Coordinates of C-alpha atoms and ligand atoms in Angstrom, one line a residue:
M762 CA -15.2 26.2 12.0
R763 CA -17.8 24.3 10.0
I764 CA -17.9 20.6 10.8
D765 CA -20.0 18.0 8.9
L766 CA -19.6 14.5 10.2
H767 CA -21.9 12.4 8.0
T768 CA -21.6 12.2 4.2
H769 CA -21.7 9.6 1.4
S770 CA -19.8 9.2 -1.8
R771 CA -20.4 7.0 -4.8
V772 CA -18.6 4.2 -2.9
S773 CA -22.0 3.7 -1.2
D774 CA -25.1 5.5 -2.4
G775 CA -23.9 9.1 -2.9
T776 CA -23.4 10.5 -6.4
E777 CA -19.9 12.0 -6.1
S778 CA -16.6 10.2 -6.0
P779 CA -14.7 10.6 -2.7
S780 CA -12.4 13.3 -4.3
E781 CA -15.4 15.2 -5.8
L782 CA -17.1 15.1 -2.4
V783 CA -14.0 16.6 -0.7
R784 CA -13.8 19.3 -3.3
A785 CA -17.5 20.1 -2.9
A786 CA -16.9 20.3 0.9
R787 CA -14.1 22.8 0.3
A788 CA -16.3 24.8 -2.0
A789 CA -19.1 24.7 0.6
G790 CA -16.8 26.2 3.3
I791 CA -16.5 22.9 5.3
D792 CA -13.4 22.8 7.5
V793 CA -13.9 19.3 8.9
L794 CA -15.5 16.5 6.8
A795 CA -16.3 12.9 7.7
L796 CA -16.7 10.4 4.9
T797 CA -19.2 7.8 6.2
D798 CA -20.1 5.5 3.4
H799 CA -22.4 2.6 4.3
D800 CA -20.6 -0.4 5.7
T801 CA -17.3 0.2 4.0
A802 CA -13.9 2.0 4.2
A803 CA -13.3 1.6 0.5
G804 CA -13.5 5.3 -0.2
W805 CA -10.9 6.3 2.4
P806 CA -7.7 6.3 0.4
E807 CA -9.1 8.5 -2.4
A808 CA -10.7 10.9 0.2
V809 CA -7.4 11.2 2.2
E810 CA -5.5 12.2 -0.9
A811 CA -8.1 14.8 -1.9
A812 CA -8.3 16.1 1.7
R813 CA -4.5 16.8 1.7
E814 CA -4.8 18.4 -1.7
H815 CA -7.7 20.7 -0.8
G816 CA -6.8 21.5 2.8
V817 CA -10.0 19.9 4.3
A818 CA -9.6 18.0 7.6
L819 CA -10.9 14.5 7.0
V820 CA -12.4 12.1 9.6
R821 CA -12.5 8.6 8.3
G822 CA -15.7 6.9 9.2
M823 CA -18.5 4.6 8.0
E824 CA -22.2 4.2 8.6
I825 CA -22.9 0.7 9.8
S826 CA -26.2 -1.1 9.2
T827 CA -27.3 -2.5 12.6
E828 CA -30.5 -3.6 14.3
L829 CA -32.0 -3.4 17.7
D830 CA -35.0 -5.7 18.4
G831 CA -35.8 -5.9 14.7
H832 CA -35.5 -2.2 14.2
G833 CA -32.9 -0.9 11.8
V834 CA -30.4 1.5 13.4
H835 CA -27.6 3.3 11.6
L836 CA -24.4 3.5 13.5
L837 CA -21.7 6.0 12.6
A838 CA -18.3 4.7 13.4
Y839 CA -15.3 7.1 13.4
L840 CA -11.6 6.4 13.2
P841 CA -11.7 2.6 13.8
D842 CA -8.9 0.4 12.5
P843 CA -10.5 -0.9 9.3
T844 CA -8.4 -4.0 9.3
Y845 CA -9.6 -5.2 12.7
P846 CA -10.8 -8.8 11.8
P847 CA -14.1 -8.9 13.7
L848 CA -15.1 -5.6 12.1
V849 CA -14.0 -6.8 8.6
E850 CA -16.0 -9.9 9.1
E851 CA -19.2 -8.2 10.2
L852 CA -19.0 -5.6 7.4
G853 CA -18.5 -8.5 4.9
R854 CA -21.7 -10.2 6.2
I855 CA -23.6 -6.9 5.8
L856 CA -22.4 -6.3 2.3
D857 CA -23.0 -10.0 1.3
G858 CA -26.6 -9.6 2.6
R859 CA -27.1 -6.6 0.3
G860 CA -25.8 -8.7 -2.6
L861 CA -28.4 -11.4 -2.0
R862 CA -31.1 -8.8 -1.4
L863 CA -30.9 -7.2 -4.8
P864 CA -32.1 -10.2 -6.9
R865 CA -35.0 -10.7 -4.5
M866 CA -36.1 -7.0 -4.7
V867 CA -35.9 -7.1 -8.5
A868 CA -38.0 -10.3 -8.6
R869 CA -40.6 -8.7 -6.3
L870 CA -40.8 -5.6 -8.6
R871 CA -41.2 -7.8 -11.6
E872 CA -44.0 -9.7 -9.9
L873 CA -45.6 -6.3 -9.4
G874 CA -45.4 -5.7 -13.1
V875 CA -42.4 -3.4 -13.2
A876 CA -40.0 -4.3 -16.0
I877 CA -36.7 -3.9 -14.2
T878 CA -33.6 -6.0 -14.3
E879 CA -30.5 -6.3 -12.1
A880 CA -28.5 -4.6 -15.0
D881 CA -30.8 -1.5 -14.7
V882 CA -29.7 -1.3 -11.0
H883 CA -26.0 -1.9 -11.7
A884 CA -26.1 0.9 -14.3
Q885 CA -27.0 3.2 -11.4
S886 CA -24.6 1.8 -8.7
G887 CA -21.4 2.1 -10.8
D888 CA -18.5 1.7 -8.5
A889 CA -20.5 1.4 -5.2
A890 CA -19.4 -1.4 -2.8
A891 CA -22.9 -2.9 -3.0
S892 CA -26.1 -2.1 -4.8
G893 CA -28.7 -1.0 -2.3
R894 CA -32.2 0.2 -2.2
P895 CA -31.2 3.8 -3.3
H896 CA -29.8 2.3 -6.5
V897 CA -33.0 0.4 -7.1
A898 CA -34.8 3.6 -6.5
D899 CA -32.6 5.4 -9.0
A900 CA -33.2 2.7 -11.6
L901 CA -37.0 3.1 -11.0
V902 CA -36.6 6.8 -11.7
A903 CA -34.5 6.2 -14.8
L904 CA -37.1 3.8 -16.1
G905 CA -39.8 6.4 -15.6
V906 CA -41.7 4.3 -13.0
V907 CA -41.5 7.0 -10.3
A908 CA -40.5 10.6 -10.3
S909 CA -38.0 10.5 -7.3
R910 CA -36.1 8.3 -4.9
D911 CA -38.6 9.3 -2.2
E912 CA -41.5 8.1 -4.3
A913 CA -39.7 4.9 -5.0
F914 CA -39.3 4.3 -1.3
D915 CA -42.9 5.3 -0.4
R916 CA -44.5 3.1 -3.1
Y917 CA -42.2 0.1 -3.2
L918 CA -39.0 -0.1 -1.2
S919 CA -39.6 1.0 2.4
A920 CA -40.3 -1.5 5.1
G921 CA -43.9 -2.7 4.7
R922 CA -44.1 -1.7 1.1
P923 CA -44.5 -4.4 -1.5
A924 CA -41.0 -4.7 -2.9
Y925 CA -39.3 -4.5 0.5
V926 CA -36.9 -7.4 1.3
G927 CA -35.1 -7.6 4.7
R928 CA -31.4 -8.3 5.0
Y929 CA -28.7 -8.9 7.5
A930 CA -27.8 -6.1 9.9
A931 CA -25.3 -6.4 12.7
P932 CA -26.8 -6.5 16.3
L933 CA -26.3 -2.9 17.6
E934 CA -24.8 -3.4 21.0
P935 CA -22.1 -6.0 19.9
M936 CA -21.2 -3.7 17.0
I937 CA -20.7 -0.7 19.4
R938 CA -18.2 -3.0 21.3
T939 CA -16.6 -4.2 18.0
V940 CA -15.9 -0.6 16.9
A941 CA -14.5 0.3 20.3
A942 CA -12.2 -2.8 20.2
A943 CA -11.1 -1.5 16.7
G944 CA -10.1 1.8 18.4
G945 CA -13.0 3.8 17.1
V946 CA -16.0 5.7 18.5
T947 CA -19.7 5.4 17.7
V948 CA -22.6 7.8 17.2
I949 CA -26.1 6.8 16.5
A950 CA -27.2 8.4 13.2
H951 CA -30.6 10.1 12.9
P952 CA -31.9 8.1 16.0
W953 CA -35.4 9.3 15.6
G954 CA -35.6 9.7 11.9
R955 CA -38.5 9.5 9.5
S956 CA -39.5 6.0 10.6
G957 CA -41.8 7.4 13.2
R958 CA -40.6 4.8 15.7
E959 CA -38.6 6.3 18.5
R960 CA -36.0 3.6 18.6
P961 CA -33.6 3.5 20.3
D962 CA -35.6 5.1 23.1
E963 CA -34.3 6.4 26.4
Q964 CA -34.5 3.0 28.0
D965 CA -32.5 1.4 25.2
L966 CA -29.7 4.0 25.3
L967 CA -28.3 3.2 28.8
P968 CA -26.9 -0.2 27.9
L969 CA -25.6 1.2 24.7
V970 CA -23.7 3.9 26.6
E971 CA -22.3 1.2 28.9
A972 CA -21.2 -0.7 25.8
G973 CA -19.2 2.4 24.7
L974 CA -21.5 4.5 22.6
S975 CA -20.1 8.0 22.4
G976 CA -22.7 10.2 20.8
L977 CA -26.1 11.0 19.2
E978 CA -26.6 12.7 15.9
V979 CA -29.2 15.2 17.0
D980 CA -29.1 17.8 14.2
H981 CA -30.3 15.9 11.1
Q982 CA -32.8 16.8 8.4
D983 CA -35.1 14.0 9.5
H984 CA -35.5 15.5 13.0
A985 CA -38.1 18.2 13.6
P986 CA -37.1 20.9 16.1
E987 CA -39.0 19.3 19.0
V988 CA -37.2 15.9 18.3
R989 CA -33.9 17.7 18.3
A990 CA -34.7 19.3 21.7
R991 CA -35.6 16.0 23.3
L992 CA -32.6 14.2 21.9
R993 CA -30.3 17.0 23.1
A994 CA -31.7 16.7 26.6
I995 CA -31.2 12.9 26.5
A996 CA -27.6 13.4 25.3
R997 CA -26.9 15.8 28.0
A998 CA -28.3 13.5 30.7
L999 CA -26.2 10.6 29.4
D1000 CA -23.1 12.7 28.8
L1001 CA -23.2 11.8 25.1
V1002 CA -21.6 14.0 22.4
V1003 CA -24.1 15.8 20.2
T1004 CA -23.4 15.9 16.5
G1005 CA -25.0 17.6 13.6
S1006 CA -24.5 16.7 10.0
S1007 CA -25.9 16.8 6.5
D1008 CA -26.1 13.1 5.6
H1009 CA -25.1 14.5 2.1
H1010 CA -25.6 12.1 -0.8
G1011 CA -24.6 14.4 -3.7
A1012 CA -27.6 14.8 -6.0
G1013 CA -29.0 11.6 -4.5
K1014 CA -30.9 13.1 -1.7
I1015 CA -32.7 16.5 -1.8
G1016 CA -32.3 18.9 1.1
H1017 CA -29.1 17.4 2.4
D1018 CA -26.6 20.0 1.1
L1019 CA -23.1 19.9 2.7
G1020 CA -23.2 21.8 6.0
V1021 CA -27.0 22.1 6.2
N1022 CA -26.4 20.9 9.8
T1023 CA -23.1 21.1 11.5
T1024 CA -21.4 19.9 14.7
A1025 CA -20.2 22.4 17.3
P1026 CA -16.4 22.6 17.7
E1027 CA -16.5 21.8 21.4
E1028 CA -18.6 18.7 20.7
Y1029 CA -16.2 17.7 17.9
A1030 CA -13.3 18.1 20.4
R1031 CA -15.1 15.8 22.9
L1032 CA -15.6 13.2 20.2
L1033 CA -11.9 13.3 19.3
E1034 CA -10.9 13.0 22.9
R1035 CA -13.0 9.8 23.2
A1036 CA -11.6 8.5 19.9
A1037 CA -8.1 9.0 21.3
A1038 CA -9.0 7.2 24.5
A1039 CA -10.6 4.3 22.5
A1040 CA -7.6 4.1 20.2
A1041 CA -5.2 3.9 23.2
A1042 CA -7.3 1.3 25.0
S1043 CA -7.6 -0.9 21.9
G1044 CA -3.9 -1.1 21.0
R1045 CA -5.0 -1.0 17.3
R1046 CA -3.4 1.1 14.6
T1047 CA -6.2 3.6 14.1
P1048 CA -6.4 6.3 11.4
E1049 CA -5.6 9.9 12.4
V1050 CA -7.7 12.8 11.4
V1051 CA -6.2 14.1 8.1
R1052 CA -5.4 17.8 8.6
Ligands
ZN2314 ZN1 -28.5 6.6 7.7
ZN2315 ZN1 -26.1 8.4 5.9

């Protein structure tokens, strides 16, 4: 059984529609797929329909932009009730923050002599819930300013680069509690990714586990083998579920093909057990896995 628990559609910054993504997963031999667009459940209905049609098991999820002591942390949330008001409110704040950020990033780029407009960015983001840095990067590629998304981030858009603009992210620990109260489970995405800062570190994780954190995404393209080994040991020590996933973005991210990393069936089963417990404890109407 091939299980990929972290993918993006065009509803955030992927390049495929939710149904195209499900079809691509079927073609790639994925049996269980999670759709985890940034800060939104807007792609779920289309993905559910496609999953039924193509016989792919679908886990409804999202990747929430959070922060811990000023460091950005991506939090994967699986199977929460998307109508739970505190969750809706926080996702709204995050998406609003992105909306405000775009004009400021465009203004910075123009100050740097790059002739880019908001319309150039919207031309890239299409039906995405909000225009984010990847769309600005795509616009820079389309304008011939840089050759790739990676170059756009390295030269302009990453934290510390000249066109970087901060934005609202939800505090991590309260968000873990909010997702639990919505009947869902949480996994920290690529905890020690390319940033080079090992946050959250081992010390940080204990209170997060107490807040209800269920797992760590260990097998991710941004993690070197020795990082994976260390994270796996920490997960074992803290009784956290270990996941592996592609973080697929369609054509938007090179080296993240569907199934490039996968989650072991027994770890997936543990995650579903915890999701069932969270759903029961919350009393919310939570989404089932589509089978
Ligand atoms: Zn992420
Ligand atoms: Zn992602």
